[in-house]
Short mmCIF file of N, CA, C and O and ligand atoms in Angstrom, two decimals:
data_model
loop_
_atom_site.label_atom_id
_atom_site.label_comp_id
_atom_site.label_asym_id
_atom_site.label_seq_id
_atom_site.Cartn_x
_atom_site.Cartn_y
_atom_site.Cartn_z
N MET A 147 2.11 -87.87 11.30
CA MET A 147 0.91 -87.20 10.78
C MET A 147 -0.20 -87.16 11.84
O MET A 147 -0.92 -86.20 11.94
N ASP A 148 -0.27 -88.28 12.62
CA ASP A 148 -1.33 -88.34 13.62
C ASP A 148 -1.10 -87.33 14.74
O ASP A 148 -2.06 -86.76 15.26
N VAL A 149 0.19 -87.08 15.06
CA VAL A 149 0.50 -86.08 16.10
C VAL A 149 0.06 -84.71 15.62
O VAL A 149 -0.56 -83.93 16.36
N LEU A 150 0.31 -84.40 14.34
CA LEU A 150 -0.09 -83.11 13.76
C LEU A 150 -1.61 -82.96 13.81
O LEU A 150 -2.14 -81.91 14.19
N ARG A 151 -2.31 -84.06 13.45
CA ARG A 151 -3.78 -84.03 13.50
C ARG A 151 -4.27 -83.77 14.92
O ARG A 151 -5.18 -82.96 15.14
N GLN A 152 -3.62 -84.41 15.89
CA GLN A 152 -4.03 -84.22 17.29
C GLN A 152 -3.78 -82.80 17.77
O GLN A 152 -4.60 -82.20 18.46
N ILE A 153 -2.61 -82.24 17.37
CA ILE A 153 -2.29 -80.85 17.77
C ILE A 153 -3.31 -79.89 17.17
O ILE A 153 -3.83 -78.99 17.84
N LEU A 154 -3.64 -80.11 15.88
CA LEU A 154 -4.63 -79.24 15.23
C LEU A 154 -5.99 -79.37 15.88
O LEU A 154 -6.73 -78.39 16.04
N LEU A 155 -6.34 -80.62 16.30
CA LEU A 155 -7.63 -80.83 16.95
C LEU A 155 -7.68 -80.11 18.29
O LEU A 155 -8.71 -79.51 18.65
N VAL A 156 -6.55 -80.12 19.03
CA VAL A 156 -6.49 -79.38 20.30
C VAL A 156 -6.72 -77.89 20.04
O VAL A 156 -7.53 -77.24 20.71
N LEU A 157 -6.04 -77.35 19.01
CA LEU A 157 -6.20 -75.92 18.69
C LEU A 157 -7.63 -75.62 18.21
O LEU A 157 -8.18 -74.56 18.47
N HIS A 158 -8.23 -76.62 17.51
CA HIS A 158 -9.62 -76.49 17.04
C HIS A 158 -10.54 -76.34 18.26
O HIS A 158 -11.43 -75.49 18.28
N ILE A 159 -10.29 -77.14 19.30
CA ILE A 159 -11.11 -77.08 20.52
C ILE A 159 -10.85 -75.76 21.26
O ILE A 159 -11.77 -75.16 21.82
N VAL A 160 -9.58 -75.29 21.26
CA VAL A 160 -9.26 -73.99 21.88
C VAL A 160 -10.07 -72.89 21.17
O VAL A 160 -10.61 -71.98 21.80
N GLY A 161 -10.18 -73.02 19.84
CA GLY A 161 -10.96 -72.06 19.05
C GLY A 161 -12.43 -72.06 19.46
O GLY A 161 -13.05 -71.00 19.61
N ILE A 162 -13.01 -73.26 19.68
CA ILE A 162 -14.41 -73.36 20.13
C ILE A 162 -14.55 -72.65 21.47
O ILE A 162 -15.48 -71.88 21.69
N ALA A 163 -13.59 -72.94 22.38
CA ALA A 163 -13.65 -72.35 23.73
C ALA A 163 -13.63 -70.83 23.64
O ALA A 163 -14.41 -70.14 24.33
N SER A 164 -12.79 -70.30 22.77
CA SER A 164 -12.67 -68.85 22.64
C SER A 164 -13.96 -68.24 22.06
O SER A 164 -14.48 -67.24 22.59
N LEU A 165 -14.48 -68.85 21.00
CA LEU A 165 -15.70 -68.34 20.35
C LEU A 165 -16.91 -68.43 21.29
O LEU A 165 -17.63 -67.44 21.51
N LEU A 166 -17.10 -69.62 21.87
CA LEU A 166 -18.26 -69.80 22.74
C LEU A 166 -18.09 -69.04 24.05
O LEU A 166 -19.03 -68.41 24.55
N GLY A 167 -16.85 -69.06 24.59
CA GLY A 167 -16.57 -68.33 25.84
C GLY A 167 -16.82 -66.84 25.67
O GLY A 167 -17.42 -66.19 26.53
N GLY A 168 -16.36 -66.29 24.55
CA GLY A 168 -16.60 -64.87 24.27
C GLY A 168 -18.08 -64.55 24.24
O GLY A 168 -18.54 -63.56 24.81
N PHE A 169 -18.84 -65.44 23.58
CA PHE A 169 -20.30 -65.26 23.53
C PHE A 169 -20.90 -65.31 24.94
O PHE A 169 -21.74 -64.47 25.31
N LEU A 170 -20.46 -66.28 25.75
CA LEU A 170 -21.04 -66.44 27.09
C LEU A 170 -20.80 -65.21 27.97
O LEU A 170 -21.64 -64.88 28.81
N THR A 171 -19.66 -64.53 27.76
CA THR A 171 -19.41 -63.32 28.57
C THR A 171 -20.42 -62.21 28.24
O THR A 171 -20.58 -61.27 29.01
N GLN A 172 -21.09 -62.34 27.10
CA GLN A 172 -22.05 -61.30 26.67
C GLN A 172 -23.51 -61.68 26.96
O GLN A 172 -24.43 -60.98 26.58
N MET A 173 -23.69 -62.82 27.64
CA MET A 173 -25.06 -63.33 27.86
C MET A 173 -25.94 -62.36 28.64
O MET A 173 -27.11 -62.16 28.30
N SER A 174 -25.40 -61.75 29.70
CA SER A 174 -26.26 -60.85 30.49
C SER A 174 -26.53 -59.57 29.71
O SER A 174 -27.65 -59.03 29.75
N ALA A 175 -25.53 -59.09 28.93
CA ALA A 175 -25.72 -57.90 28.10
C ALA A 175 -26.71 -58.18 26.98
O ALA A 175 -27.37 -57.27 26.47
N LEU A 176 -26.83 -59.45 26.61
CA LEU A 176 -27.73 -59.84 25.53
C LEU A 176 -29.18 -59.48 25.90
O LEU A 176 -29.97 -59.05 25.07
N ARG A 177 -29.50 -59.65 27.19
CA ARG A 177 -30.87 -59.36 27.65
C ARG A 177 -31.18 -57.87 27.54
O ARG A 177 -32.29 -57.49 27.21
N THR A 178 -30.19 -57.03 27.81
CA THR A 178 -30.44 -55.58 27.78
C THR A 178 -30.17 -54.98 26.40
O THR A 178 -30.42 -53.79 26.18
N GLY A 179 -29.64 -55.78 25.49
CA GLY A 179 -29.42 -55.29 24.13
C GLY A 179 -28.16 -54.46 23.97
O GLY A 179 -28.01 -53.78 22.95
N ASP A 180 -27.26 -54.47 24.96
CA ASP A 180 -26.02 -53.72 24.76
C ASP A 180 -24.77 -54.60 24.85
O ASP A 180 -23.75 -54.21 25.40
N GLY A 181 -24.90 -55.78 24.25
CA GLY A 181 -23.74 -56.65 24.15
C GLY A 181 -22.85 -56.19 23.01
O GLY A 181 -23.20 -55.29 22.25
N ARG A 182 -21.66 -56.77 22.95
CA ARG A 182 -20.77 -56.42 21.82
C ARG A 182 -19.95 -57.65 21.43
O ARG A 182 -19.97 -58.67 22.11
N ILE A 183 -19.26 -57.50 20.31
CA ILE A 183 -18.40 -58.59 19.85
C ILE A 183 -17.06 -58.42 20.56
O ILE A 183 -16.38 -57.40 20.38
N VAL A 184 -16.68 -59.40 21.38
CA VAL A 184 -15.39 -59.30 22.07
C VAL A 184 -14.31 -59.99 21.21
O VAL A 184 -14.63 -60.88 20.41
N PRO A 185 -13.03 -59.55 21.36
CA PRO A 185 -11.96 -60.12 20.52
C PRO A 185 -11.89 -61.65 20.57
O PRO A 185 -11.55 -62.28 19.58
N ALA A 186 -12.21 -62.24 21.73
CA ALA A 186 -12.17 -63.71 21.83
C ALA A 186 -13.05 -64.36 20.77
O ALA A 186 -12.75 -65.45 20.27
N MET A 187 -14.15 -63.69 20.41
CA MET A 187 -15.07 -64.26 19.41
C MET A 187 -14.46 -64.21 18.01
O MET A 187 -14.51 -65.20 17.27
N THR A 188 -13.89 -63.06 17.63
CA THR A 188 -13.29 -62.97 16.28
C THR A 188 -12.08 -63.91 16.19
O THR A 188 -11.94 -64.65 15.21
N HIS A 189 -11.23 -63.90 17.25
CA HIS A 189 -10.05 -64.77 17.20
C HIS A 189 -10.45 -66.24 17.19
O HIS A 189 -9.87 -67.05 16.47
N GLY A 190 -11.47 -66.58 17.98
CA GLY A 190 -11.94 -67.96 18.03
C GLY A 190 -12.48 -68.41 16.68
O GLY A 190 -12.16 -69.50 16.20
N ALA A 191 -13.29 -67.55 16.03
CA ALA A 191 -13.88 -67.92 14.74
C ALA A 191 -12.78 -68.11 13.69
O ALA A 191 -12.83 -69.07 12.90
N LEU A 192 -11.79 -67.23 13.69
CA LEU A 192 -10.69 -67.36 12.72
C LEU A 192 -9.87 -68.62 13.00
O LEU A 192 -9.47 -69.33 12.08
N THR A 193 -9.67 -68.91 14.30
CA THR A 193 -8.93 -70.13 14.67
C THR A 193 -9.68 -71.38 14.17
O THR A 193 -9.06 -72.32 13.66
N MET A 194 -11.02 -71.36 14.30
CA MET A 194 -11.82 -72.50 13.82
C MET A 194 -11.62 -72.71 12.33
O MET A 194 -11.50 -73.84 11.87
N LEU A 195 -11.60 -71.60 11.57
CA LEU A 195 -11.47 -71.71 10.12
C LEU A 195 -10.09 -72.27 9.74
O LEU A 195 -10.00 -73.25 8.99
N VAL A 196 -9.04 -71.67 10.32
CA VAL A 196 -7.67 -72.07 9.96
C VAL A 196 -7.41 -73.53 10.37
O VAL A 196 -6.94 -74.35 9.57
N THR A 197 -7.74 -73.87 11.63
CA THR A 197 -7.46 -75.24 12.10
C THR A 197 -8.37 -76.25 11.40
O THR A 197 -7.94 -77.36 11.10
N GLY A 198 -9.62 -75.84 11.11
CA GLY A 198 -10.55 -76.74 10.42
C GLY A 198 -10.04 -77.09 9.04
O GLY A 198 -9.99 -78.26 8.65
N LEU A 199 -9.62 -76.06 8.27
CA LEU A 199 -9.11 -76.32 6.91
C LEU A 199 -7.83 -77.14 6.97
O LEU A 199 -7.65 -78.07 6.17
N ALA A 200 -6.95 -76.84 7.95
CA ALA A 200 -5.71 -77.61 8.08
C ALA A 200 -6.02 -79.06 8.44
O ALA A 200 -5.39 -79.99 7.93
N LEU A 201 -7.03 -79.26 9.30
CA LEU A 201 -7.42 -80.63 9.67
C LEU A 201 -7.89 -81.41 8.46
O LEU A 201 -7.56 -82.58 8.29
N VAL A 202 -8.67 -80.74 7.59
CA VAL A 202 -9.15 -81.43 6.37
C VAL A 202 -7.93 -81.90 5.57
O VAL A 202 -7.87 -83.07 5.15
N GLY A 203 -6.95 -81.01 5.39
CA GLY A 203 -5.75 -81.37 4.63
C GLY A 203 -5.00 -82.53 5.25
O GLY A 203 -4.65 -83.48 4.55
N VAL A 204 -4.82 -82.48 6.57
CA VAL A 204 -4.05 -83.52 7.25
C VAL A 204 -4.79 -84.86 7.22
O VAL A 204 -4.19 -85.92 6.96
N VAL A 205 -6.12 -84.82 7.45
CA VAL A 205 -6.89 -86.07 7.44
C VAL A 205 -6.91 -86.66 6.03
O VAL A 205 -6.72 -87.87 5.84
N GLN A 206 -7.10 -85.80 5.00
CA GLN A 206 -7.13 -86.30 3.61
C GLN A 206 -5.78 -86.89 3.22
O GLN A 206 -5.72 -87.84 2.45
N ALA A 207 -4.70 -86.30 3.74
CA ALA A 207 -3.37 -86.76 3.38
C ALA A 207 -3.06 -88.13 3.98
O ALA A 207 -2.25 -88.88 3.44
N GLY A 208 -3.72 -88.48 5.10
CA GLY A 208 -3.53 -89.79 5.71
C GLY A 208 -4.17 -90.86 4.84
O GLY A 208 -5.09 -90.59 4.06
N LEU A 209 -3.69 -92.10 4.95
CA LEU A 209 -4.19 -93.15 4.06
C LEU A 209 -5.41 -93.87 4.62
O LEU A 209 -6.23 -94.41 3.88
N ASP A 210 -5.55 -93.86 5.95
CA ASP A 210 -6.56 -94.70 6.58
C ASP A 210 -7.88 -93.99 6.87
O ASP A 210 -8.87 -94.62 7.19
N LYS A 211 -7.94 -92.66 6.75
CA LYS A 211 -9.14 -91.93 7.15
C LYS A 211 -9.57 -90.96 6.07
O LYS A 211 -8.75 -90.45 5.32
N ASP A 212 -10.87 -90.69 5.99
CA ASP A 212 -11.37 -89.70 5.03
C ASP A 212 -12.33 -88.77 5.75
O ASP A 212 -12.96 -89.18 6.72
N VAL A 213 -12.45 -87.52 5.27
CA VAL A 213 -13.42 -86.63 5.92
C VAL A 213 -14.78 -86.81 5.26
O VAL A 213 -14.89 -87.19 4.10
N ASP A 214 -15.83 -86.53 6.03
CA ASP A 214 -17.20 -86.55 5.51
C ASP A 214 -17.44 -85.18 4.88
O ASP A 214 -17.62 -84.18 5.58
N ASN A 215 -17.44 -85.13 3.55
CA ASN A 215 -17.51 -83.83 2.86
C ASN A 215 -18.80 -83.07 3.16
O ASN A 215 -18.78 -81.84 3.27
N ALA A 216 -19.93 -83.80 3.28
CA ALA A 216 -21.20 -83.12 3.55
C ALA A 216 -21.16 -82.48 4.94
O ALA A 216 -21.59 -81.33 5.13
N LYS A 217 -20.62 -83.21 5.91
CA LYS A 217 -20.53 -82.71 7.30
C LYS A 217 -19.60 -81.49 7.36
O LYS A 217 -19.96 -80.45 7.94
N ILE A 218 -18.42 -81.62 6.75
CA ILE A 218 -17.44 -80.52 6.79
C ILE A 218 -17.99 -79.31 6.02
O ILE A 218 -17.84 -78.16 6.45
N GLY A 219 -18.66 -79.57 4.88
CA GLY A 219 -19.24 -78.47 4.09
C GLY A 219 -20.29 -77.71 4.90
O GLY A 219 -20.33 -76.47 4.89
N THR A 220 -21.12 -78.47 5.65
CA THR A 220 -22.15 -77.83 6.47
C THR A 220 -21.50 -76.99 7.57
O THR A 220 -21.89 -75.83 7.81
N LYS A 221 -20.47 -77.58 8.22
CA LYS A 221 -19.78 -76.82 9.28
C LYS A 221 -19.11 -75.57 8.72
O LYS A 221 -19.09 -74.52 9.37
N LEU A 222 -18.58 -75.69 7.50
CA LEU A 222 -17.90 -74.54 6.89
C LEU A 222 -18.89 -73.41 6.59
O LEU A 222 -18.63 -72.24 6.89
N VAL A 223 -20.05 -73.78 6.02
CA VAL A 223 -21.06 -72.75 5.70
C VAL A 223 -21.52 -72.05 6.98
O VAL A 223 -21.62 -70.81 7.04
N ILE A 224 -21.76 -72.84 8.05
CA ILE A 224 -22.20 -72.24 9.32
C ILE A 224 -21.11 -71.34 9.89
O ILE A 224 -21.38 -70.22 10.35
N LEU A 225 -19.85 -71.80 9.82
CA LEU A 225 -18.77 -70.97 10.36
C LEU A 225 -18.61 -69.68 9.54
O LEU A 225 -18.36 -68.61 10.11
N LEU A 226 -18.80 -69.75 8.22
CA LEU A 226 -18.68 -68.53 7.40
C LEU A 226 -19.77 -67.53 7.81
O LEU A 226 -19.53 -66.32 7.85
N ALA A 227 -20.97 -68.04 8.12
CA ALA A 227 -22.05 -67.15 8.59
C ALA A 227 -21.65 -66.51 9.92
O ALA A 227 -21.84 -65.30 10.13
N ILE A 228 -21.05 -67.31 10.82
CA ILE A 228 -20.59 -66.77 12.12
C ILE A 228 -19.52 -65.70 11.88
O ILE A 228 -19.56 -64.61 12.48
N LEU A 229 -18.58 -66.00 10.97
CA LEU A 229 -17.50 -65.04 10.69
C LEU A 229 -18.04 -63.72 10.15
O LEU A 229 -17.58 -62.65 10.52
N LEU A 230 -19.04 -63.82 9.25
CA LEU A 230 -19.65 -62.60 8.71
C LEU A 230 -20.24 -61.76 9.83
O LEU A 230 -20.07 -60.54 9.87
N LEU A 231 -20.94 -62.43 10.76
CA LEU A 231 -21.59 -61.71 11.87
C LEU A 231 -20.56 -61.10 12.83
O LEU A 231 -20.71 -59.94 13.23
N VAL A 232 -19.51 -61.85 13.19
CA VAL A 232 -18.55 -61.30 14.16
C VAL A 232 -17.66 -60.25 13.50
O VAL A 232 -17.38 -59.21 14.09
N TRP A 233 -17.24 -60.51 12.25
CA TRP A 233 -16.32 -59.57 11.60
C TRP A 233 -17.06 -58.27 11.26
O TRP A 233 -16.56 -57.17 11.49
N GLY A 234 -18.28 -58.41 10.75
CA GLY A 234 -19.05 -57.24 10.34
C GLY A 234 -19.45 -56.34 11.50
O GLY A 234 -19.68 -55.14 11.32
N ASN A 235 -19.53 -56.90 12.70
CA ASN A 235 -19.99 -56.13 13.86
C ASN A 235 -18.91 -55.87 14.90
O ASN A 235 -19.19 -55.35 15.99
N ARG A 236 -17.64 -56.23 14.57
CA ARG A 236 -16.60 -56.19 15.60
C ARG A 236 -16.30 -54.78 16.10
O ARG A 236 -15.84 -54.61 17.22
N ALA A 237 -16.56 -53.75 15.27
CA ALA A 237 -16.23 -52.38 15.68
C ALA A 237 -17.41 -51.67 16.36
O ALA A 237 -17.26 -50.56 16.88
N ALA A 238 -18.59 -52.32 16.34
CA ALA A 238 -19.79 -51.66 16.88
C ALA A 238 -19.76 -51.61 18.41
O ALA A 238 -19.30 -52.56 19.06
N ASP A 239 -20.25 -50.50 19.00
CA ASP A 239 -20.30 -50.38 20.46
C ASP A 239 -21.38 -51.27 21.05
O ASP A 239 -21.24 -51.80 22.15
N ARG A 240 -22.49 -51.39 20.32
CA ARG A 240 -23.60 -52.26 20.76
C ARG A 240 -24.01 -53.15 19.60
O ARG A 240 -24.10 -52.69 18.47
N VAL A 241 -24.27 -54.39 19.92
CA VAL A 241 -24.71 -55.33 18.89
C VAL A 241 -26.08 -55.87 19.30
O VAL A 241 -26.29 -56.18 20.48
N SER A 242 -27.01 -55.94 18.34
CA SER A 242 -28.37 -56.35 18.69
C SER A 242 -28.38 -57.76 19.27
O SER A 242 -27.53 -58.60 18.95
N SER A 243 -29.38 -58.01 20.12
CA SER A 243 -29.51 -59.33 20.76
C SER A 243 -29.71 -60.42 19.71
O SER A 243 -29.28 -61.56 19.90
N LYS A 244 -30.37 -60.05 18.59
CA LYS A 244 -30.61 -61.05 17.53
C LYS A 244 -29.28 -61.52 16.95
O LYS A 244 -29.08 -62.72 16.72
N VAL A 245 -28.38 -60.57 16.68
CA VAL A 245 -27.08 -60.93 16.10
C VAL A 245 -26.28 -61.78 17.09
O VAL A 245 -25.76 -62.84 16.74
N LEU A 246 -26.21 -61.33 18.36
CA LEU A 246 -25.46 -62.09 19.36
C LEU A 246 -26.06 -63.48 19.57
O LEU A 246 -25.35 -64.48 19.64
N GLY A 247 -27.39 -63.52 19.63
CA GLY A 247 -28.08 -64.81 19.82
C GLY A 247 -27.79 -65.74 18.66
O GLY A 247 -27.56 -66.95 18.85
N ALA A 248 -27.79 -65.19 17.44
CA ALA A 248 -27.51 -66.01 16.25
C ALA A 248 -26.10 -66.58 16.31
O ALA A 248 -25.88 -67.76 16.00
N ILE A 249 -25.13 -65.77 16.78
CA ILE A 249 -23.74 -66.26 16.88
C ILE A 249 -23.68 -67.44 17.86
O ILE A 249 -23.07 -68.47 17.58
N GLY A 250 -24.35 -67.29 19.02
CA GLY A 250 -24.35 -68.36 20.02
C GLY A 250 -25.02 -69.62 19.49
O GLY A 250 -24.49 -70.72 19.61
N LEU A 251 -26.18 -69.44 18.86
CA LEU A 251 -26.93 -70.60 18.34
C LEU A 251 -26.15 -71.34 17.26
O LEU A 251 -26.10 -72.56 17.24
N LEU A 252 -25.59 -70.56 16.33
CA LEU A 252 -24.84 -71.18 15.22
C LEU A 252 -23.61 -71.92 15.74
O LEU A 252 -23.25 -72.99 15.24
N THR A 253 -22.96 -71.35 16.78
CA THR A 253 -21.79 -72.02 17.36
C THR A 253 -22.19 -73.35 17.99
O THR A 253 -21.56 -74.39 17.75
N VAL A 254 -23.27 -73.33 18.78
CA VAL A 254 -23.74 -74.57 19.42
C VAL A 254 -24.20 -75.57 18.36
O VAL A 254 -23.96 -76.78 18.47
N ALA A 255 -24.84 -75.06 17.28
CA ALA A 255 -25.28 -75.95 16.19
C ALA A 255 -24.06 -76.66 15.58
O ALA A 255 -24.11 -77.87 15.32
N ASN A 256 -22.96 -75.92 15.39
CA ASN A 256 -21.77 -76.55 14.81
C ASN A 256 -21.15 -77.58 15.75
O ASN A 256 -20.63 -78.60 15.31
N ILE A 257 -21.22 -77.32 17.05
CA ILE A 257 -20.71 -78.32 18.01
C ILE A 257 -21.56 -79.58 17.92
O ILE A 257 -21.05 -80.71 17.87
N ALA A 258 -22.90 -79.39 17.86
CA ALA A 258 -23.82 -80.54 17.78
C ALA A 258 -23.55 -81.33 16.49
O ALA A 258 -23.51 -82.57 16.50
N ILE A 259 -23.36 -80.62 15.37
CA ILE A 259 -23.08 -81.30 14.09
C ILE A 259 -21.78 -82.09 14.20
O ILE A 259 -21.70 -83.25 13.79
N ALA A 260 -20.74 -81.46 14.78
CA ALA A 260 -19.44 -82.12 14.90
C ALA A 260 -19.55 -83.42 15.70
O ALA A 260 -18.94 -84.43 15.37
N VAL A 261 -20.37 -83.39 16.76
CA VAL A 261 -20.44 -84.54 17.67
C VAL A 261 -21.48 -85.58 17.22
O VAL A 261 -21.24 -86.79 17.29
N MET A 262 -22.64 -85.10 16.71
CA MET A 262 -23.76 -86.03 16.47
C MET A 262 -23.83 -86.57 15.04
O MET A 262 -24.47 -87.59 14.80
N TRP A 263 -23.24 -85.85 14.08
CA TRP A 263 -23.29 -86.29 12.68
C TRP A 263 -22.23 -87.37 12.50
O TRP A 263 -21.06 -87.08 12.43
N THR A 264 -22.67 -88.63 12.42
CA THR A 264 -21.68 -89.73 12.30
C THR A 264 -21.78 -90.42 10.94
O THR A 264 -22.81 -90.39 10.30
C1 HEM B 40 -17.87 -73.15 14.94
C2 HEM B 40 -17.37 -74.00 14.06
C3 HEM B 40 -16.86 -75.41 14.38
C4 HEM B 40 -17.05 -76.18 15.50
C5 HEM B 40 -17.83 -75.85 16.77
C6 HEM B 40 -16.31 -77.42 15.28
C7 HEM B 40 -16.24 -78.47 16.20
C8 HEM B 40 -15.51 -79.61 16.05
C9 HEM B 40 -15.37 -80.67 17.04
C10 HEM B 40 -16.07 -80.69 18.43
C11 HEM B 40 -14.56 -81.63 16.53
C12 HEM B 40 -14.13 -82.95 17.21
C13 HEM B 40 -15.13 -84.04 16.96
C14 HEM B 40 -14.98 -84.63 15.57
O1 HEM B 40 -13.92 -85.22 15.27
O2 HEM B 40 -15.93 -84.49 14.76
C15 HEM B 40 -14.20 -81.20 15.19
C16 HEM B 40 -13.41 -81.92 14.31
C17 HEM B 40 -13.13 -81.54 13.02
N1 HEM B 40 -13.42 -80.34 12.42
FE1 HEM B 40 -14.53 -78.84 13.24
N2 HEM B 40 -15.71 -77.39 14.04
C18 HEM B 40 -16.02 -76.18 13.46
C19 HEM B 40 -15.62 -75.74 12.20
C20 HEM B 40 -14.90 -76.48 11.30
C21 HEM B 40 -14.59 -76.09 9.95
C22 HEM B 40 -15.01 -74.76 9.32
C23 HEM B 40 -13.88 -77.11 9.38
C24 HEM B 40 -13.31 -77.25 8.00
C25 HEM B 40 -13.45 -76.42 7.01
C26 HEM B 40 -13.75 -78.16 10.38
C27 HEM B 40 -13.09 -79.35 10.19
C28 HEM B 40 -12.98 -80.36 11.12
C29 HEM B 40 -12.34 -81.66 10.86
C30 HEM B 40 -11.70 -82.11 9.54
C31 HEM B 40 -12.45 -82.39 12.04
C32 HEM B 40 -12.09 -83.88 12.25
C33 HEM B 40 -10.70 -84.18 12.60
C34 HEM B 40 -10.50 -85.72 12.65
O3 HEM B 40 -11.14 -86.46 11.91
O4 HEM B 40 -9.68 -86.12 13.46
N3 HEM B 40 -14.38 -77.74 11.53
N4 HEM B 40 -14.76 -79.98 14.93
#
């Protein structure tokens, strides 16, 4: 079970890299207001959701560890907001700097919550 948890955690981190990396590629376009949602962002956000939910199941199924429901619930709500923004704008040629900035901020906020909320 622990190997499965570790594999899912690796994929969870790959998802963060894809979501945040996709956002970072749009940083210079963000200043001019002609950034867009790149596939790495949609795929990364979906990967976060799938691996996150699977991690909850695997951790809950183990006998020695429990998830912090308030922390996971907060991360889930933030990720759903990110998903709404990336999915809703994925076909647009240009995405406003506010939307792109919000995606970047919310992603970094979730990383901070994951690491600092103990
Ligand atoms: C952008 C969104 C997200 C980011 C940046 C993120 C980030 C992270 C990071 C850095 C870790 C490793 C540190 C730790 O163990 O706390 C982690 C673990 C975890 N994440 Fe996420 N996460 C996100 C979304 C989610 C969602 C939506 C869920 C569940 C619905 C979730 C469930 C979990 C669980 C259960 C663990 C702990 C695994 C363990 O105890 O070994 N995450 N996340």
